[in-house]
Coordinates of C-alpha atoms in Angstrom, one line a residue:
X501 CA -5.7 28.4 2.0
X502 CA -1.9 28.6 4.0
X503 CA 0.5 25.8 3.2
X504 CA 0.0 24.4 6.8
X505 CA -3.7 23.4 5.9
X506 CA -3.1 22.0 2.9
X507 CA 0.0 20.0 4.2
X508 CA -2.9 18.7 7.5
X509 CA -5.5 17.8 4.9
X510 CA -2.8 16.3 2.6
X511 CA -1.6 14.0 5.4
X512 CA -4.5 12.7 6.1
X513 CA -5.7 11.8 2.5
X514 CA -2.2 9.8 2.4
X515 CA -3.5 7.9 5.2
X516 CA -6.7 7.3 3.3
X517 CA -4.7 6.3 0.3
X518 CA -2.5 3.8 2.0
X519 CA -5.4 2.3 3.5
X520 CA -7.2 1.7 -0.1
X521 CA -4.3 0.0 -1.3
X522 CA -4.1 -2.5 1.9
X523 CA -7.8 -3.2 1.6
X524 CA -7.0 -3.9 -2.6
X525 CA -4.3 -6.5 -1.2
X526 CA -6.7 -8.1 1.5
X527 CA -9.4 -8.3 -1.7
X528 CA -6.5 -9.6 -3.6
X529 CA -5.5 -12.1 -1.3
X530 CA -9.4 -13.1 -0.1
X531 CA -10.0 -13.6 -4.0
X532 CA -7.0 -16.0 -4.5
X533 CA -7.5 -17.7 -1.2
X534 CA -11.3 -18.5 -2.5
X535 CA -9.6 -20.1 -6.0
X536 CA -7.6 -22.2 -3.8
X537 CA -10.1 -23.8 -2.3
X538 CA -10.8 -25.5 -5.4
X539 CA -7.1 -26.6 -6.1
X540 CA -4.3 -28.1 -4.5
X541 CA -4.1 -27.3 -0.6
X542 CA -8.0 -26.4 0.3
X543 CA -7.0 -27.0 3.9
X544 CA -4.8 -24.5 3.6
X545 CA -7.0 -21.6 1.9
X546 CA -9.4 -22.4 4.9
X547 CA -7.4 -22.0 7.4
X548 CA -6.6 -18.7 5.6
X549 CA -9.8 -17.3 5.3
X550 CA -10.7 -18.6 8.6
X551 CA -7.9 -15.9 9.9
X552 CA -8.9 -13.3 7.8
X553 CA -12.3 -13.6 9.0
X554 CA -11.8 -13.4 12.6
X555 CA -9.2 -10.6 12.5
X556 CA -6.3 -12.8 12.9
X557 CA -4.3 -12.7 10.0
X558 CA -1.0 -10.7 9.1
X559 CA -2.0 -10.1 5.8
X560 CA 0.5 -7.7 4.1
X561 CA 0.0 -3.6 4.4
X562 CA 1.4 -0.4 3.3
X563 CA 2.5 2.2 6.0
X564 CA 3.2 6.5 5.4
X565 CA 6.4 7.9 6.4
X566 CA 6.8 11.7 6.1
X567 CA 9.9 12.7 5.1
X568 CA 11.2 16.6 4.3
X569 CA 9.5 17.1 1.2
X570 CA 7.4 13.6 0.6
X571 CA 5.0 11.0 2.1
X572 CA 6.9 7.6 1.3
X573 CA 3.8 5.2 1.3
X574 CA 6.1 1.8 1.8
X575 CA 4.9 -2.0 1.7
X576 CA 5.1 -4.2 4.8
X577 CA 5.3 -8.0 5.1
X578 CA 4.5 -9.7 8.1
X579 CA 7.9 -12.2 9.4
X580 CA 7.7 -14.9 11.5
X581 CA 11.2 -14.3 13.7
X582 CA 14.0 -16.8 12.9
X583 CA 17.8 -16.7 13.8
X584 CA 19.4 -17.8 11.2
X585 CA 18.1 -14.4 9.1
X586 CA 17.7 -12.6 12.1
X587 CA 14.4 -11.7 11.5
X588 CA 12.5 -10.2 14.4
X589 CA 9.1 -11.3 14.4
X590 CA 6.7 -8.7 13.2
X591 CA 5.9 -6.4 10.1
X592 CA 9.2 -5.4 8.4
X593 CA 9.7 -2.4 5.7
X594 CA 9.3 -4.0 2.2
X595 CA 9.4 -1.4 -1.1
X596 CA 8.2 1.9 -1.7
X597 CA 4.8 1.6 -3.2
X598 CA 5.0 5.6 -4.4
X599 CA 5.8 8.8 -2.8
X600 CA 3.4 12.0 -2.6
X601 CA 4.8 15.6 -1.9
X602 CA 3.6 17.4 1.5
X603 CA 2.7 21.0 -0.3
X604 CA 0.5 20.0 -3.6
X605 CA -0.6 16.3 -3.0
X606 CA 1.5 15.1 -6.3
X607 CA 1.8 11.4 -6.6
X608 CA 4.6 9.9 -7.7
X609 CA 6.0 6.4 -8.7
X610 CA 8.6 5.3 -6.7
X611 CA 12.2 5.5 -8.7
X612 CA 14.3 3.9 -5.6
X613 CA 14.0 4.1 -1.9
X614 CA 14.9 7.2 -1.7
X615 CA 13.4 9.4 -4.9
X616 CA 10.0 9.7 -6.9
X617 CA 10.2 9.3 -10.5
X618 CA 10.0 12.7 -12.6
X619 CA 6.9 12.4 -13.9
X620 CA 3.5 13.2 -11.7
X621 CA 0.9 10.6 -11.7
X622 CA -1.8 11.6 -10.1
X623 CA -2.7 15.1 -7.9
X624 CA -4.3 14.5 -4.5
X625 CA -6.1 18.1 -4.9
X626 CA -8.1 16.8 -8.4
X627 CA -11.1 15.7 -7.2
X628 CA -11.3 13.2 -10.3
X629 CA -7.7 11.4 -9.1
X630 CA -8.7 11.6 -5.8
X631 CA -11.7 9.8 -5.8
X632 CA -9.7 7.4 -8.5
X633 CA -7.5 6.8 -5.6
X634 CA -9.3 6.4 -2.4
X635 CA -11.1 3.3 -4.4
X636 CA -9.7 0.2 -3.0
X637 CA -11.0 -1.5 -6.5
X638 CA -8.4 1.0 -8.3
X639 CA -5.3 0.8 -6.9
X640 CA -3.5 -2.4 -7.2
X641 CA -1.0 -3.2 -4.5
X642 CA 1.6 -4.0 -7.0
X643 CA 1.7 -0.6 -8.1
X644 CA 0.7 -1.0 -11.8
X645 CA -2.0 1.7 -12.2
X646 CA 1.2 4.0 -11.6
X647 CA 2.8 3.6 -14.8
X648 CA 2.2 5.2 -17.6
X649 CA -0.2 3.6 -20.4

């Protein structure tokens, strides 16, 4: 297999893994939402879950950017624009969720903005990891399951 068709096949299961961890946050979210509805603001949690339902919501997600040597898989918040912060309204760049190199698939935790931690995590190209991470019920969006145990 050449480099360039493992670096095509990499890309796309990034994609696949940055879209397990938005669906664990909308789970996340849909779960708290439902314990609200019990508590203080109902009203609220309904109105919620009524936008989540019909597709209207701007629930948070993470985004890939490819960089020279990683995928930066980064979180994004949805802002409402305000001038005093000047905040434009729309998703905005929150932290780096983990980074996972082009060539071999390696995940790593993020150590800044800029640099994975030393250690690999997880490999994109073991079948047993992979699986592990394109489940939406393993990957927390906080980023916890990246640490070491």
């Amino acid at each position: 297999m050449t480099t360039k068709v493992i670096s095509k096949s990499v890309n796309q299961l990034v994609e696949d893994y940055a879209n397990a961890i938005t669906e664990n946050y909308r789970r996340y979210h849909i779960n708290t939402l439902n314990g609200n509805l019990h508590g203080n603001y109902p009203e609220y949690a309904r109105e919620q879950l009524d936008a989540i339902e019909n597709g209207t919501a701007n629930l948070m997600k993470f985004k890939v950017y490819s960089g020279k040597k990683y995928y930066k898989i980064v979180q994004q918040e949805y802002r409402e624009g305000a001038s005093w912060n000047n905040y434009k309204t729309g998703y905005a760049d929150g932290s780096v969720h983990c980074f996972v190199d082009k060539e071999t698939g390696d995940v790593y935790k993020a150590a800044s903005w800029r640099s994975p931690a030393k250690h690999i995590r997880f490999s994109l190209q073991n079948e047993a990891d992979l699986r592990f991470l394109l489940n939406p019920d393993n990957v927390g969006w906080a980023g916890g399951y990246l640490y070491f145990r």
